[in-house]
PDB file of C-alpha atoms in Angstrom:
ATOM      1  CA  MET A   1     -89.420 -26.098 -50.412  1.00  0.00           C
ATOM      2  CA  THR A   2     -88.909 -26.285 -46.684  1.00  0.00           C
ATOM      3  CA  ALA A   3     -85.874 -24.420 -45.858  1.00  0.00           C
ATOM      4  CA  LEU A   4     -83.485 -26.825 -44.151  1.00  0.00           C
ATOM      5  CA  LEU A   5     -82.725 -24.566 -40.896  1.00  0.00           C
ATOM      6  CA  ASP A   6     -85.775 -22.457 -39.480  1.00  0.00           C
ATOM      7  CA  ALA A   7     -84.901 -21.130 -36.246  1.00  0.00           C
ATOM      8  CA  SER A   8     -87.908 -18.684 -35.643  1.00  0.00           C
ATOM      9  CA  GLY A   9     -88.580 -16.204 -32.875  1.00  0.00           C
ATOM     10  CA  ILE A  10     -85.528 -17.319 -30.511  1.00  0.00           C
ATOM     11  CA  THR A  11     -85.588 -15.136 -27.221  1.00  0.00           C
ATOM     12  CA  LYS A  12     -82.877 -15.880 -24.560  1.00  0.00           C
ATOM     13  CA  ALA A  13     -82.113 -13.921 -21.290  1.00  0.00           C
ATOM     14  CA  PHE A  14     -78.919 -14.017 -18.544  1.00  0.00           C
ATOM     15  CA  ALA A  15     -80.219 -12.329 -15.229  1.00  0.00           C
ATOM     16  CA  GLY A  16     -82.871 -10.773 -16.461  1.00  0.00           C
ATOM     17  CA  VAL A  17     -80.937  -8.785 -19.772  1.00  0.00           C
ATOM     18  CA  ARG A  18     -82.327 -10.508 -23.146  1.00  0.00           C
ATOM     19  CA  ALA A  19     -78.843 -11.402 -24.725  1.00  0.00           C
ATOM     20  CA  ILE A  20     -81.072 -12.763 -27.841  1.00  0.00           C
ATOM     21  CA  ASN A  21     -84.701 -11.083 -28.281  1.00  0.00           C
ATOM     22  CA  GLU A  22     -87.414 -13.316 -31.219  1.00  0.00           C
ATOM     23  CA  VAL A  23     -84.120 -13.483 -33.528  1.00  0.00           C
ATOM     24  CA  SER A  24     -84.986 -15.792 -36.543  1.00  0.00           C
ATOM     25  CA  VAL A  25     -82.753 -16.915 -39.178  1.00  0.00           C
ATOM     26  CA  MET A  26     -82.938 -19.566 -42.373  1.00  0.00           C
ATOM     27  CA  VAL A  27     -80.855 -21.479 -44.412  1.00  0.00           C
ATOM     28  CA  ASP A  28     -81.285 -23.544 -47.779  1.00  0.00           C
ATOM     29  CA  ARG A  29     -79.656 -26.600 -48.159  1.00  0.00           C
ATOM     30  CA  GLY A  30     -76.515 -26.006 -49.838  1.00  0.00           C
ATOM     31  CA  GLU A  31     -76.453 -22.054 -49.373  1.00  0.00           C
ATOM     32  CA  ARG A  32     -73.453 -19.794 -47.122  1.00  0.00           C
ATOM     33  CA  VAL A  33     -74.970 -17.710 -44.680  1.00  0.00           C
ATOM     34  CA  GLY A  34     -73.485 -15.571 -42.439  1.00  0.00           C
ATOM     35  CA  LEU A  35     -74.109 -14.046 -38.875  1.00  0.00           C
ATOM     36  CA  ILE A  36     -72.146 -11.505 -37.444  1.00  0.00           C
ATOM     37  CA  GLY A  37     -72.203  -8.169 -35.256  1.00  0.00           C
ATOM     38  CA  PRO A  38     -70.340  -6.606 -32.977  1.00  0.00           C
ATOM     39  CA  ASN A  39     -68.621  -8.292 -29.766  1.00  0.00           C
ATOM     40  CA  GLY A  40     -71.972  -8.419 -27.377  1.00  0.00           C
ATOM     41  CA  ALA A  41     -74.363  -8.686 -29.914  1.00  0.00           C
ATOM     42  CA  GLY A  42     -75.670 -11.825 -29.600  1.00  0.00           C
ATOM     43  CA  LYS A  43     -74.450 -14.200 -32.410  1.00  0.00           C
ATOM     44  CA  THR A  44     -72.894 -17.116 -29.438  1.00  0.00           C
ATOM     45  CA  THR A  45     -76.358 -17.606 -27.676  1.00  0.00           C
ATOM     46  CA  LEU A  46     -77.719 -17.875 -30.841  1.00  0.00           C
ATOM     47  CA  PHE A  47     -75.280 -20.392 -32.549  1.00  0.00           C
ATOM     48  CA  ASN A  48     -75.486 -22.485 -28.811  1.00  0.00           C
ATOM     49  CA  CYS A  49     -79.179 -22.000 -29.029  1.00  0.00           C
ATOM     50  CA  ILE A  50     -79.243 -23.463 -32.535  1.00  0.00           C
ATOM     51  CA  LEU A  51     -76.678 -26.339 -31.296  1.00  0.00           C
ATOM     52  CA  GLY A  52     -78.957 -27.303 -28.159  1.00  0.00           C
ATOM     53  CA  VAL A  53     -75.969 -26.220 -25.971  1.00  0.00           C
ATOM     54  CA  ILE A  54     -79.008 -23.937 -23.883  1.00  0.00           C
ATOM     55  CA  ARG A  55     -82.290 -23.438 -24.438  1.00  0.00           C
ATOM     56  CA  PRO A  56     -83.867 -20.626 -25.505  1.00  0.00           C
ATOM     57  CA  ASP A  57     -86.726 -18.962 -23.433  1.00  0.00           C
ATOM     58  CA  ALA A  58     -88.891 -18.775 -26.644  1.00  0.00           C
ATOM     59  CA  GLY A  59     -88.846 -19.563 -29.863  1.00  0.00           C
ATOM     60  CA  ARG A  60     -88.278 -22.973 -31.933  1.00  0.00           C
ATOM     61  CA  VAL A  61     -85.132 -24.525 -34.065  1.00  0.00           C
ATOM     62  CA  VAL A  62     -86.435 -26.207 -37.119  1.00  0.00           C
ATOM     63  CA  LEU A  63     -84.327 -28.790 -38.726  1.00  0.00           C
ATOM     64  CA  ASP A  64     -85.585 -30.171 -42.389  1.00  0.00           C
ATOM     65  CA  GLY A  65     -89.197 -29.627 -41.354  1.00  0.00           C
ATOM     66  CA  ASN A  66     -88.480 -31.368 -37.717  1.00  0.00           C
ATOM     67  CA  ASP A  67     -88.868 -29.541 -34.481  1.00  0.00           C
ATOM     68  CA  ILE A  68     -85.775 -30.411 -32.799  1.00  0.00           C
ATOM     69  CA  SER A  69     -85.666 -27.676 -30.419  1.00  0.00           C
ATOM     70  CA  SER A  70     -86.451 -30.278 -27.130  1.00  0.00           C
ATOM     71  CA  LEU A  71     -83.640 -32.497 -28.358  1.00  0.00           C
ATOM     72  CA  ALA A  72     -80.063 -32.605 -26.694  1.00  0.00           C
ATOM     73  CA  VAL A  73     -76.842 -31.547 -28.840  1.00  0.00           C
ATOM     74  CA  HIS A  74     -75.947 -34.975 -29.321  1.00  0.00           C
ATOM     75  CA  GLU A  75     -79.071 -35.793 -31.084  1.00  0.00           C
ATOM     76  CA  ARG A  76     -79.402 -32.455 -32.861  1.00  0.00           C
ATOM     77  CA  ALA A  77     -75.522 -33.923 -34.312  1.00  0.00           C
ATOM     78  CA  ARG A  78     -77.193 -37.116 -35.268  1.00  0.00           C
ATOM     79  CA  LEU A  79     -79.989 -35.695 -37.211  1.00  0.00           C
ATOM     80  CA  GLY A  80     -77.578 -33.586 -39.763  1.00  0.00           C
ATOM     81  CA  ILE A  81     -76.061 -30.632 -37.533  1.00  0.00           C
ATOM     82  CA  GLY A  82     -72.209 -30.666 -37.565  1.00  0.00           C
ATOM     83  CA  ARG A  83     -70.084 -27.821 -35.651  1.00  0.00           C
ATOM     84  CA  THR A  84     -65.901 -26.356 -35.661  1.00  0.00           C
ATOM     85  CA  PHE A  85     -65.295 -24.329 -32.812  1.00  0.00           C
ATOM     86  CA  GLN A  86     -63.598 -20.641 -32.204  1.00  0.00           C
ATOM     87  CA  ARG A  87     -61.171 -22.175 -30.050  1.00  0.00           C
ATOM     88  CA  ILE A  88     -59.637 -25.093 -31.791  1.00  0.00           C
ATOM     89  CA  GLU A  89     -61.148 -28.421 -29.523  1.00  0.00           C
ATOM     90  CA  LEU A  90     -58.226 -31.118 -30.750  1.00  0.00           C
ATOM     91  CA  PHE A  91     -56.845 -33.806 -28.575  1.00  0.00           C
ATOM     92  CA  LEU A  92     -53.157 -33.512 -28.022  1.00  0.00           C
ATOM     93  CA  GLU A  93     -51.228 -36.982 -28.545  1.00  0.00           C
ATOM     94  CA  THR A  94     -53.206 -38.469 -31.399  1.00  0.00           C
ATOM     95  CA  THR A  95     -52.730 -37.950 -34.926  1.00  0.00           C
ATOM     96  CA  VAL A  96     -55.153 -36.976 -37.476  1.00  0.00           C
ATOM     97  CA  ARG A  97     -56.460 -39.891 -38.495  1.00  0.00           C
ATOM     98  CA  ASP A  98     -57.450 -40.535 -34.930  1.00  0.00           C
ATOM     99  CA  HIS A  99     -60.010 -37.815 -34.561  1.00  0.00           C
ATOM    100  CA  LEU A 100     -61.558 -38.787 -38.131  1.00  0.00           C
ATOM    101  CA  LEU A 101     -61.622 -42.661 -36.573  1.00  0.00           C
ATOM    102  CA  VAL A 102     -63.189 -41.665 -33.569  1.00  0.00           C
ATOM    103  CA  ALA A 103     -65.818 -39.087 -35.597  1.00  0.00           C
ATOM    104  CA  GLU A 104     -66.799 -42.265 -37.788  1.00  0.00           C
ATOM    105  CA  ARG A 105     -67.498 -44.266 -34.354  1.00  0.00           C
ATOM    106  CA  VAL A 106     -69.493 -41.346 -32.929  1.00  0.00           C
ATOM    107  CA  ARG A 107     -71.091 -40.874 -36.207  1.00  0.00           C
ATOM    108  CA  GLN A 108     -72.386 -45.063 -36.058  1.00  0.00           C
ATOM    109  CA  GLY A 109     -73.256 -44.573 -32.435  1.00  0.00           C
ATOM    110  CA  HIS A 110     -71.213 -47.388 -31.183  1.00  0.00           C
ATOM    111  CA  GLY A 111     -67.502 -48.542 -29.881  1.00  0.00           C
ATOM    112  CA  SER A 112     -65.694 -46.485 -27.241  1.00  0.00           C
ATOM    113  CA  VAL A 113     -64.536 -42.856 -27.890  1.00  0.00           C
ATOM    114  CA  TRP A 114     -61.925 -43.602 -24.818  1.00  0.00           C
ATOM    115  CA  ARG A 115     -60.823 -46.576 -26.100  1.00  0.00           C
ATOM    116  CA  ASP A 116     -60.317 -45.427 -29.488  1.00  0.00           C
ATOM    117  CA  LEU A 117     -58.432 -42.317 -28.198  1.00  0.00           C
ATOM    118  CA  LEU A 118     -55.834 -44.366 -26.307  1.00  0.00           C
ATOM    119  CA  GLY A 119     -55.260 -46.499 -29.316  1.00  0.00           C
ATOM    120  CA  ARG A 120     -56.924 -49.912 -28.372  1.00  0.00           C
ATOM    121  CA  GLY A 121     -59.741 -49.595 -30.814  1.00  0.00           C
ATOM    122  CA  ARG A 122     -59.333 -51.379 -33.896  1.00  0.00           C
ATOM    123  CA  PRO A 123     -60.863 -49.798 -36.834  1.00  0.00           C
ATOM    124  CA  SER A 124     -62.581 -52.033 -39.441  1.00  0.00           C
ATOM    125  CA  ARG A 125     -62.193 -51.728 -43.405  1.00  0.00           C
ATOM    126  CA  ASP A 126     -65.272 -49.560 -43.646  1.00  0.00           C
ATOM    127  CA  GLU A 127     -63.689 -47.017 -40.843  1.00  0.00           C
ATOM    128  CA  LEU A 128     -60.972 -46.493 -42.681  1.00  0.00           C
ATOM    129  CA  ALA A 129     -62.343 -45.904 -45.955  1.00  0.00           C
ATOM    130  CA  ALA A 130     -65.108 -43.421 -44.548  1.00  0.00           C
ATOM    131  CA  THR A 131     -61.365 -41.830 -42.851  1.00  0.00           C
ATOM    132  CA  ASP A 132     -59.287 -41.707 -45.926  1.00  0.00           C
ATOM    133  CA  ARG A 133     -61.783 -40.450 -47.929  1.00  0.00           C
ATOM    134  CA  MET A 134     -62.225 -37.499 -46.176  1.00  0.00           C
ATOM    135  CA  LEU A 135     -58.312 -37.050 -45.668  1.00  0.00           C
ATOM    136  CA  GLU A 136     -58.122 -37.012 -49.526  1.00  0.00           C
ATOM    137  CA  LEU A 137     -61.634 -34.673 -50.166  1.00  0.00           C
ATOM    138  CA  LEU A 138     -59.337 -32.081 -47.493  1.00  0.00           C
ATOM    139  CA  GLY A 139     -56.129 -32.274 -49.062  1.00  0.00           C
ATOM    140  CA  LEU A 140     -55.103 -33.853 -45.417  1.00  0.00           C
ATOM    141  CA  VAL A 141     -53.499 -37.165 -46.979  1.00  0.00           C
ATOM    142  CA  THR A 142     -49.718 -36.645 -46.328  1.00  0.00           C
ATOM    143  CA  LEU A 143     -50.758 -34.971 -42.510  1.00  0.00           C
ATOM    144  CA  ALA A 144     -52.779 -38.499 -41.718  1.00  0.00           C
ATOM    145  CA  ASP A 145     -50.116 -39.738 -39.108  1.00  0.00           C
ATOM    146  CA  GLU A 146     -49.080 -36.671 -37.980  1.00  0.00           C
ATOM    147  CA  PRO A 147     -49.515 -35.603 -34.484  1.00  0.00           C
ATOM    148  CA  ILE A 148     -52.019 -33.121 -33.627  1.00  0.00           C
ATOM    149  CA  GLU A 149     -49.175 -30.883 -32.004  1.00  0.00           C
ATOM    150  CA  GLN A 150     -47.039 -30.689 -34.859  1.00  0.00           C
ATOM    151  CA  LEU A 151     -50.351 -28.831 -36.857  1.00  0.00           C
ATOM    152  CA  SER A 152     -50.270 -25.180 -37.718  1.00  0.00           C
ATOM    153  CA  LEU A 153     -53.154 -23.654 -36.705  1.00  0.00           C
ATOM    154  CA  GLY A 154     -54.498 -23.912 -40.586  1.00  0.00           C
ATOM    155  CA  GLN A 155     -54.296 -27.397 -40.702  1.00  0.00           C
ATOM    156  CA  GLY A 156     -55.651 -27.932 -37.174  1.00  0.00           C
ATOM    157  CA  ARG A 157     -58.637 -25.687 -38.545  1.00  0.00           C
ATOM    158  CA  LEU A 158     -58.958 -28.131 -41.423  1.00  0.00           C
ATOM    159  CA  VAL A 159     -58.588 -31.178 -39.042  1.00  0.00           C
ATOM    160  CA  GLU A 160     -61.666 -29.408 -37.157  1.00  0.00           C
ATOM    161  CA  VAL A 161     -63.642 -29.465 -40.295  1.00  0.00           C
ATOM    162  CA  ALA A 162     -63.126 -32.845 -41.501  1.00  0.00           C
ATOM    163  CA  ARG A 163     -63.850 -34.328 -37.933  1.00  0.00           C
ATOM    164  CA  ALA A 164     -67.425 -32.453 -38.165  1.00  0.00           C
ATOM    165  CA  LEU A 165     -68.163 -33.585 -42.113  1.00  0.00           C
ATOM    166  CA  MET A 166     -67.397 -37.147 -40.485  1.00  0.00           C
ATOM    167  CA  THR A 167     -70.525 -36.944 -39.297  1.00  0.00           C
ATOM    168  CA  ARG A 168     -72.153 -35.900 -42.949  1.00  0.00           C
ATOM    169  CA  PRO A 169     -74.308 -33.242 -41.836  1.00  0.00           C
ATOM    170  CA  SER A 170     -76.713 -31.545 -44.001  1.00  0.00           C
ATOM    171  CA  LEU A 171     -75.785 -28.209 -42.012  1.00  0.00           C
ATOM    172  CA  LEU A 172     -72.216 -27.142 -40.901  1.00  0.00           C
ATOM    173  CA  LEU A 173     -72.050 -24.190 -38.042  1.00  0.00           C
ATOM    174  CA  LEU A 174     -69.084 -22.527 -38.153  1.00  0.00           C
ATOM    175  CA  ASP A 175     -67.824 -20.924 -35.240  1.00  0.00           C
ATOM    176  CA  GLU A 176     -65.509 -17.941 -36.386  1.00  0.00           C
ATOM    177  CA  PRO A 177     -63.164 -20.393 -38.683  1.00  0.00           C
ATOM    178  CA  SER A 178     -60.757 -17.340 -39.653  1.00  0.00           C
ATOM    179  CA  SER A 179     -59.871 -17.016 -36.018  1.00  0.00           C
ATOM    180  CA  GLY A 180     -55.951 -16.585 -35.277  1.00  0.00           C
ATOM    181  CA  LEU A 181     -55.437 -17.429 -39.286  1.00  0.00           C
ATOM    182  CA  ASP A 182     -53.660 -14.892 -41.503  1.00  0.00           C
ATOM    183  CA  GLY A 183     -54.924 -13.564 -44.417  1.00  0.00           C
ATOM    184  CA  SER A 184     -53.232 -16.312 -46.950  1.00  0.00           C
ATOM    185  CA  GLU A 185     -54.780 -19.251 -44.354  1.00  0.00           C
ATOM    186  CA  THR A 186     -57.969 -17.874 -44.084  1.00  0.00           C
ATOM    187  CA  THR A 187     -57.679 -17.477 -48.272  1.00  0.00           C
ATOM    188  CA  ASP A 188     -56.977 -21.384 -48.438  1.00  0.00           C
ATOM    189  CA  LEU A 189     -59.481 -22.087 -45.669  1.00  0.00           C
ATOM    190  CA  ALA A 190     -62.359 -20.711 -47.324  1.00  0.00           C
ATOM    191  CA  ALA A 191     -61.333 -22.831 -50.855  1.00  0.00           C
ATOM    192  CA  THR A 192     -61.231 -25.557 -49.396  1.00  0.00           C
ATOM    193  CA  LEU A 193     -64.962 -25.240 -48.118  1.00  0.00           C
ATOM    194  CA  ARG A 194     -65.745 -24.288 -51.135  1.00  0.00           C
ATOM    195  CA  ALA A 195     -64.623 -27.361 -52.870  1.00  0.00           C
ATOM    196  CA  VAL A 196     -66.144 -29.605 -49.886  1.00  0.00           C
ATOM    197  CA  GLN A 197     -69.122 -28.182 -50.099  1.00  0.00           C
ATOM    198  CA  SER A 198     -69.698 -28.501 -53.979  1.00  0.00           C
ATOM    199  CA  GLU A 199     -68.544 -32.234 -53.568  1.00  0.00           C
ATOM    200  CA  SER A 200     -71.207 -32.950 -50.671  1.00  0.00           C
ATOM    201  CA  GLY A 201     -73.905 -30.215 -50.513  1.00  0.00           C
ATOM    202  CA  PHE A 202     -74.168 -29.217 -47.297  1.00  0.00           C
ATOM    203  CA  ALA A 203     -74.733 -25.386 -46.321  1.00  0.00           C
ATOM    204  CA  MET A 204     -72.829 -23.552 -43.865  1.00  0.00           C
ATOM    205  CA  LEU A 205     -74.109 -20.898 -40.927  1.00  0.00           C
ATOM    206  CA  LEU A 206     -70.923 -19.224 -39.660  1.00  0.00           C
ATOM    207  CA  VAL A 207     -70.399 -16.637 -37.138  1.00  0.00           C
ATOM    208  CA  GLU A 208     -67.536 -14.713 -38.284  1.00  0.00           C
ATOM    209  CA  HIS A 209     -65.865 -11.384 -37.459  1.00  0.00           C
ATOM    210  CA  ASP A 210     -63.621 -11.550 -40.748  1.00  0.00           C
ATOM    211  CA  VAL A 211     -66.181  -8.838 -43.053  1.00  0.00           C
ATOM    212  CA  GLU A 212     -64.176  -9.817 -45.984  1.00  0.00           C
ATOM    213  CA  LEU A 213     -64.347 -13.007 -45.437  1.00  0.00           C
ATOM    214  CA  VAL A 214     -67.970 -12.774 -45.092  1.00  0.00           C
ATOM    215  CA  SER A 215     -68.266 -10.417 -48.336  1.00  0.00           C
ATOM    216  CA  THR A 216     -66.931 -13.067 -50.535  1.00  0.00           C
ATOM    217  CA  PHE A 217     -67.666 -16.647 -49.375  1.00  0.00           C
ATOM    218  CA  THR A 218     -71.651 -15.886 -47.966  1.00  0.00           C
ATOM    219  CA  ASP A 219     -74.907 -16.100 -50.129  1.00  0.00           C
ATOM    220  CA  ARG A 220     -76.560 -13.775 -47.721  1.00  0.00           C
ATOM    221  CA  CYS A 221     -75.747 -13.055 -44.102  1.00  0.00           C
ATOM    222  CA  TYR A 222     -78.149 -12.072 -40.521  1.00  0.00           C
ATOM    223  CA  VAL A 223     -76.745  -8.657 -38.633  1.00  0.00           C
ATOM    224  CA  LEU A 224     -77.414  -8.645 -34.991  1.00  0.00           C
ATOM    225  CA  ASP A 225     -76.867  -5.900 -32.779  1.00  0.00           C
ATOM    226  CA  PHE A 226     -77.540  -5.535 -29.072  1.00  0.00           C
ATOM    227  CA  GLY A 227     -79.384  -9.032 -29.202  1.00  0.00           C
ATOM    228  CA  LYS A 228     -81.854  -8.201 -32.064  1.00  0.00           C
ATOM    229  CA  LEU A 229     -81.681  -8.597 -35.771  1.00  0.00           C
ATOM    230  CA  ILE A 230     -80.890  -5.250 -37.700  1.00  0.00           C
ATOM    231  CA  ALA A 231     -80.449  -6.440 -41.066  1.00  0.00           C
ATOM    232  CA  ALA A 232     -80.919  -9.674 -43.330  1.00  0.00           C
ATOM    233  CA  GLY A 233     -80.472 -10.595 -47.134  1.00  0.00           C
ATOM    234  CA  PRO A 234     -77.898 -11.003 -49.852  1.00  0.00           C
ATOM    235  CA  THR A 235     -75.035 -10.498 -48.310  1.00  0.00           C
ATOM    236  CA  ALA A 236     -73.340  -7.127 -50.407  1.00  0.00           C
ATOM    237  CA  ALA A 237     -76.729  -5.102 -50.173  1.00  0.00           C
ATOM    238  CA  THR A 238     -76.746  -5.898 -46.041  1.00  0.00           C
ATOM    239  CA  LEU A 239     -72.986  -5.011 -45.657  1.00  0.00           C
ATOM    240  CA  ALA A 240     -73.740  -1.842 -47.116  1.00  0.00           C
ATOM    241  CA  ASP A 241     -76.567  -1.397 -45.166  1.00  0.00           C
ATOM    242  CA  PRO A 242     -75.992   2.185 -43.579  1.00  0.00           C
ATOM    243  CA  HIS A 243     -77.552   1.117 -39.629  1.00  0.00           C
ATOM    244  CA  VAL A 244     -74.853  -2.191 -40.407  1.00  0.00           C
ATOM    245  CA  ARG A 245     -72.294   0.220 -40.968  1.00  0.00           C
ATOM    246  CA  ALA A 246     -73.083   2.050 -38.157  1.00  0.00           C
ATOM    247  CA  ALA A 247     -73.245  -0.701 -35.885  1.00  0.00           C
ATOM    248  CA  TYR A 248     -70.497  -2.693 -36.965  1.00  0.00           C
ATOM    249  CA  PHE A 249     -68.247   0.059 -38.658  1.00  0.00           C
ATOM    250  CA  GLY A 250     -68.567   2.747 -36.155  1.00  0.00           C
ATOM    251  CA  THR A 251     -70.082   5.022 -39.177  1.00  0.00           C
ATOM    252  CA  THR A 252     -73.128   6.979 -38.982  1.00  0.00           C
ATOM    253  CA  PRO A 253     -76.299   6.202 -40.854  1.00  0.00           C
ATOM    254  CA  GLU A 254     -75.992   9.465 -42.580  1.00  0.00           C
ATOM    255  CA  ALA A 255     -72.434   9.490 -43.167  1.00  0.00           C
ATOM    256  CA  SER A 256     -72.857   6.134 -45.490  1.00  0.00           C
TER     257      SER A 256
END
């Protein structure tokens, strides 16, 4: 069976320095896959190459059997890639429901985003039904009409996830979803993501520094160090690899 995501031989240099060097990752349908490594390992660069934010110098990105290497970010999104951000990207002076309505309009490819943000676009019955379903799925019904600025960080993360899922992605890219959350909020977020994935069947690829979250949440993981892939495989075995522990935890292979 063809992998959902097959990013192969991805290479990107900045000012002659290779941020990532011939890195390949695959994600199957319905999988949860982690991408970890120390600061400066190239995780964000690889993520952005997959998303289309930057173009790699070499390699290609294939989604569901289709080469999307030449496509723009919005074109990749319409083919099934959703994403969340390390720093929450939400609009002030809008409600939770507003964010989901805007995402639904973007998915449909019509309507003015700015008109919606200014409250001048009257949503259709179908749009309201779609947003209500997502609010229920993410446990956000009671917060639907709350201003974004009144939400906790954990609630804001859920809104970002809900907005990304409004595009009905087959692959959701999560950029450090636990950033800024405490242990309890991280546990709740992981539980919600599992439940929603079980309902909708999308796959996930997450860049994450929280090793505990990666170890309990992902099926497999990839490890980058200095732009190179140093390990890949089932999460528990990969995290126990002596070279991974040396790169990520500062231990030596001999001591692990």
